[in-house]
């Protein structure tokens, strides 16, 4: 009887652990990036948490005037998040798999084996497009984690 109980308990713990999609998020200090964007004339919300420590970021402004502000966040193991902040309305030609809630805002999510995980939403005058590159990385990021990152924007 003890063996059956032990097997049942072990199976239950395994099931609980495997069903949890939530990853621990690490604080990201955004003040330097906020200053760079302020110098560009915008004050958007930015992520305060990621599922790994971010070792560097880069604001990749094009050489011409643009209403798009692309930012790359690189994790300690080479993980890559792309964030594009758009001013104004944005339309997409591709289909997103599902509608999601990000705080009180409606967003869209898709998981593409080529482009990775994409999450888009509007907040005030800003449109956010967050992408996680999945090719060649061992780090697994879930839809729930992407939403948690988006919900950390302040």
mmCIF file of C-alpha atoms in Angstrom:
data_model
loop_
_atom_site.group_PDB
_atom_site.id
_atom_site.type_symbol
_atom_site.label_atom_id
_atom_site.label_comp_id
_atom_site.label_asym_id
_atom_site.label_seq_id
_atom_site.Cartn_x
_atom_site.Cartn_y
_atom_site.Cartn_z
ATOM 1 C CA UNK A 1 0.000 0.000 0.000
ATOM 2 C CA UNK A 2 2.902 2.354 0.783
ATOM 3 C CA UNK A 3 4.328 1.806 -2.700
ATOM 4 C CA UNK A 4 1.013 2.676 -4.316
ATOM 5 C CA UNK A 5 0.738 5.849 -2.231
ATOM 6 C CA UNK A 6 4.328 6.825 -3.073
ATOM 7 C CA UNK A 7 3.755 6.257 -6.794
ATOM 8 C CA UNK A 8 0.507 8.256 -6.625
ATOM 9 C CA UNK A 9 2.230 11.144 -4.796
ATOM 10 C CA UNK A 10 5.165 11.165 -7.222
ATOM 11 C CA UNK A 11 2.811 11.133 -10.199
ATOM 12 C CA UNK A 12 0.749 13.964 -8.669
ATOM 13 C CA UNK A 13 3.836 16.126 -8.119
ATOM 14 C CA UNK A 14 5.022 15.445 -11.668
ATOM 15 C CA UNK A 15 1.602 16.368 -13.049
ATOM 16 C CA UNK A 16 1.455 19.602 -11.062
ATOM 17 C CA UNK A 17 4.975 20.603 -12.112
ATOM 18 C CA UNK A 18 4.406 19.832 -15.787
ATOM 19 C CA UNK A 19 1.106 21.747 -15.927
ATOM 20 C CA UNK A 20 2.634 24.958 -14.631
ATOM 21 C CA UNK A 21 3.401 27.285 -17.553
ATOM 22 C CA UNK A 22 4.423 30.214 -15.370
ATOM 23 C CA UNK A 23 8.087 31.115 -15.408
ATOM 24 C CA UNK A 24 9.872 33.167 -12.802
ATOM 25 C CA UNK A 25 10.410 36.681 -14.050
ATOM 26 C CA UNK A 26 13.534 38.750 -13.347
ATOM 27 C CA UNK A 27 13.469 42.516 -12.799
ATOM 28 C CA UNK A 28 14.705 44.706 -15.648
ATOM 29 C CA UNK A 29 15.973 48.190 -14.831
ATOM 30 C CA UNK A 30 14.471 50.357 -17.559
ATOM 31 C CA UNK A 31 15.627 53.863 -16.569
ATOM 32 C CA UNK A 32 18.508 54.062 -19.098
ATOM 33 C CA UNK A 33 16.237 52.935 -21.937
ATOM 34 C CA UNK A 34 13.502 55.330 -20.826
ATOM 35 C CA UNK A 35 16.021 58.198 -21.060
ATOM 36 C CA UNK A 36 17.058 57.142 -24.570
ATOM 37 C CA UNK A 37 13.412 57.092 -25.680
ATOM 38 C CA UNK A 38 12.737 60.400 -23.969
ATOM 39 C CA UNK A 39 15.605 61.844 -26.045
ATOM 40 C CA UNK A 40 13.706 60.557 -29.112
ATOM 41 C CA UNK A 41 10.620 62.470 -27.921
ATOM 42 C CA UNK A 42 8.440 59.585 -26.670
ATOM 43 C CA UNK A 43 7.473 58.299 -23.232
ATOM 44 C CA UNK A 44 6.086 54.791 -23.726
ATOM 45 C CA UNK A 45 5.660 52.105 -21.127
ATOM 46 C CA UNK A 46 8.471 49.543 -21.041
ATOM 47 C CA UNK A 47 8.883 46.038 -19.655
ATOM 48 C CA UNK A 48 10.017 45.765 -16.048
ATOM 49 C CA UNK A 49 10.394 41.968 -16.078
ATOM 50 C CA UNK A 50 11.723 39.212 -18.326
ATOM 51 C CA UNK A 51 12.040 35.432 -17.819
ATOM 52 C CA UNK A 52 15.830 35.785 -17.737
ATOM 53 C CA UNK A 53 18.364 38.447 -16.855
ATOM 54 C CA UNK A 54 18.809 40.905 -19.700
ATOM 55 C CA UNK A 55 22.518 41.578 -20.261
ATOM 56 C CA UNK A 56 22.047 44.333 -22.840
ATOM 57 C CA UNK A 57 19.522 46.222 -24.926
ATOM 58 C CA UNK A 58 19.791 48.374 -28.014
ATOM 59 C CA UNK A 59 17.494 51.026 -29.416
ATOM 60 C CA UNK A 60 17.891 50.491 -33.175
ATOM 61 C CA UNK A 61 16.634 53.696 -34.738
ATOM 62 C CA UNK A 62 16.682 53.817 -38.551
ATOM 63 C CA UNK A 63 18.714 56.558 -40.259
ATOM 64 C CA UNK A 64 15.504 58.261 -41.440
ATOM 65 C CA UNK A 65 12.646 59.766 -39.443
ATOM 66 C CA UNK A 66 10.279 57.063 -38.266
ATOM 67 C CA UNK A 67 7.250 56.466 -36.087
ATOM 68 C CA UNK A 68 8.625 53.019 -35.163
ATOM 69 C CA UNK A 69 11.033 52.552 -32.269
ATOM 70 C CA UNK A 70 12.683 49.094 -32.415
ATOM 71 C CA UNK A 71 14.434 47.762 -29.307
ATOM 72 C CA UNK A 72 16.355 44.498 -28.966
ATOM 73 C CA UNK A 73 16.759 42.867 -25.544
ATOM 74 C CA UNK A 74 19.452 40.186 -25.240
ATOM 75 C CA UNK A 75 19.465 37.681 -22.387
ATOM 76 C CA UNK A 76 22.539 36.220 -20.711
ATOM 77 C CA UNK A 77 22.356 33.029 -22.797
ATOM 78 C CA UNK A 78 21.639 34.809 -26.092
ATOM 79 C CA UNK A 79 17.847 34.910 -25.742
ATOM 80 C CA UNK A 80 16.412 37.578 -28.006
ATOM 81 C CA UNK A 81 13.324 39.719 -27.490
ATOM 82 C CA UNK A 82 12.355 42.315 -30.077
ATOM 83 C CA UNK A 83 10.065 45.150 -29.064
ATOM 84 C CA UNK A 84 8.701 47.578 -31.615
ATOM 85 C CA UNK A 85 6.845 50.600 -30.339
ATOM 86 C CA UNK A 86 4.677 52.297 -32.958
ATOM 87 C CA UNK A 87 2.981 55.661 -32.814
ATOM 88 C CA UNK A 88 -0.376 55.709 -34.549
ATOM 89 C CA UNK A 89 -2.518 52.979 -36.044
ATOM 90 C CA UNK A 90 -1.038 49.674 -37.162
ATOM 91 C CA UNK A 91 -2.564 47.035 -39.439
ATOM 92 C CA UNK A 92 -1.358 43.478 -40.011
ATOM 93 C CA UNK A 93 -1.749 41.298 -43.065
ATOM 94 C CA UNK A 94 -1.076 38.043 -41.203
ATOM 95 C CA UNK A 95 -3.452 36.226 -38.906
ATOM 96 C CA UNK A 96 -2.895 35.962 -35.180
ATOM 97 C CA UNK A 97 -3.938 32.705 -33.519
ATOM 98 C CA UNK A 98 -5.829 34.099 -30.576
ATOM 99 C CA UNK A 99 -7.071 37.137 -28.735
ATOM 100 C CA UNK A 100 -5.622 37.666 -25.245
ATOM 101 C CA UNK A 101 -6.049 40.138 -22.379
ATOM 102 C CA UNK A 102 -3.101 42.272 -21.292
ATOM 103 C CA UNK A 103 -4.186 44.078 -18.155
ATOM 104 C CA UNK A 104 -7.325 45.867 -19.386
ATOM 105 C CA UNK A 105 -6.244 45.893 -23.054
ATOM 106 C CA UNK A 106 -7.079 43.423 -25.795
ATOM 107 C CA UNK A 107 -4.136 41.939 -27.630
ATOM 108 C CA UNK A 108 -3.305 39.202 -30.101
ATOM 109 C CA UNK A 109 -0.894 36.282 -29.822
ATOM 110 C CA UNK A 110 0.636 33.840 -32.281
ATOM 111 C CA UNK A 111 3.307 31.153 -32.093
ATOM 112 C CA UNK A 112 5.088 30.662 -35.408
ATOM 113 C CA UNK A 113 7.862 28.083 -35.798
ATOM 114 C CA UNK A 114 9.821 30.462 -38.040
ATOM 115 C CA UNK A 115 9.323 33.907 -36.489
ATOM 116 C CA UNK A 116 8.764 32.816 -32.870
ATOM 117 C CA UNK A 117 6.207 34.087 -30.380
ATOM 118 C CA UNK A 118 4.440 37.362 -31.192
ATOM 119 C CA UNK A 119 2.249 39.457 -28.930
ATOM 120 C CA UNK A 120 0.674 42.758 -30.019
ATOM 121 C CA UNK A 121 -1.512 45.266 -28.185
ATOM 122 C CA UNK A 122 -2.388 48.962 -27.962
ATOM 123 C CA UNK A 123 -2.014 51.082 -24.855
ATOM 124 C CA UNK A 124 -2.925 54.729 -25.265
ATOM 125 C CA UNK A 125 -1.235 56.259 -28.292
ATOM 126 C CA UNK A 126 1.351 53.462 -28.462
ATOM 127 C CA UNK A 127 1.120 50.135 -30.256
ATOM 128 C CA UNK A 128 3.444 47.419 -28.934
ATOM 129 C CA UNK A 129 4.771 44.411 -30.826
ATOM 130 C CA UNK A 130 6.762 41.975 -28.647
ATOM 131 C CA UNK A 131 8.542 39.056 -30.286
ATOM 132 C CA UNK A 132 10.603 36.241 -28.801
ATOM 133 C CA UNK A 133 12.999 34.459 -31.169
ATOM 134 C CA UNK A 134 12.809 30.696 -30.624
ATOM 135 C CA UNK A 135 15.118 29.304 -33.299
ATOM 136 C CA UNK A 136 18.268 27.714 -31.906
ATOM 137 C CA UNK A 137 17.549 28.481 -28.250
ATOM 138 C CA UNK A 138 17.062 26.068 -25.388
ATOM 139 C CA UNK A 139 15.104 28.614 -23.333
ATOM 140 C CA UNK A 140 11.393 27.982 -23.538
ATOM 141 C CA UNK A 141 9.069 30.959 -23.290
ATOM 142 C CA UNK A 142 5.327 30.373 -23.190
ATOM 143 C CA UNK A 143 2.312 32.438 -24.170
ATOM 144 C CA UNK A 144 1.640 32.990 -20.468
ATOM 145 C CA UNK A 145 5.179 34.299 -19.986
ATOM 146 C CA UNK A 146 4.809 36.682 -22.937
ATOM 147 C CA UNK A 147 1.592 38.031 -21.408
ATOM 148 C CA UNK A 148 3.321 38.402 -18.018
ATOM 149 C CA UNK A 149 6.098 40.430 -19.662
ATOM 150 C CA UNK A 150 3.503 42.641 -21.360
ATOM 151 C CA UNK A 151 1.627 43.072 -18.077
ATOM 152 C CA UNK A 152 4.867 44.268 -16.439
ATOM 153 C CA UNK A 153 5.057 47.350 -18.709
ATOM 154 C CA UNK A 154 5.202 50.557 -16.668
#
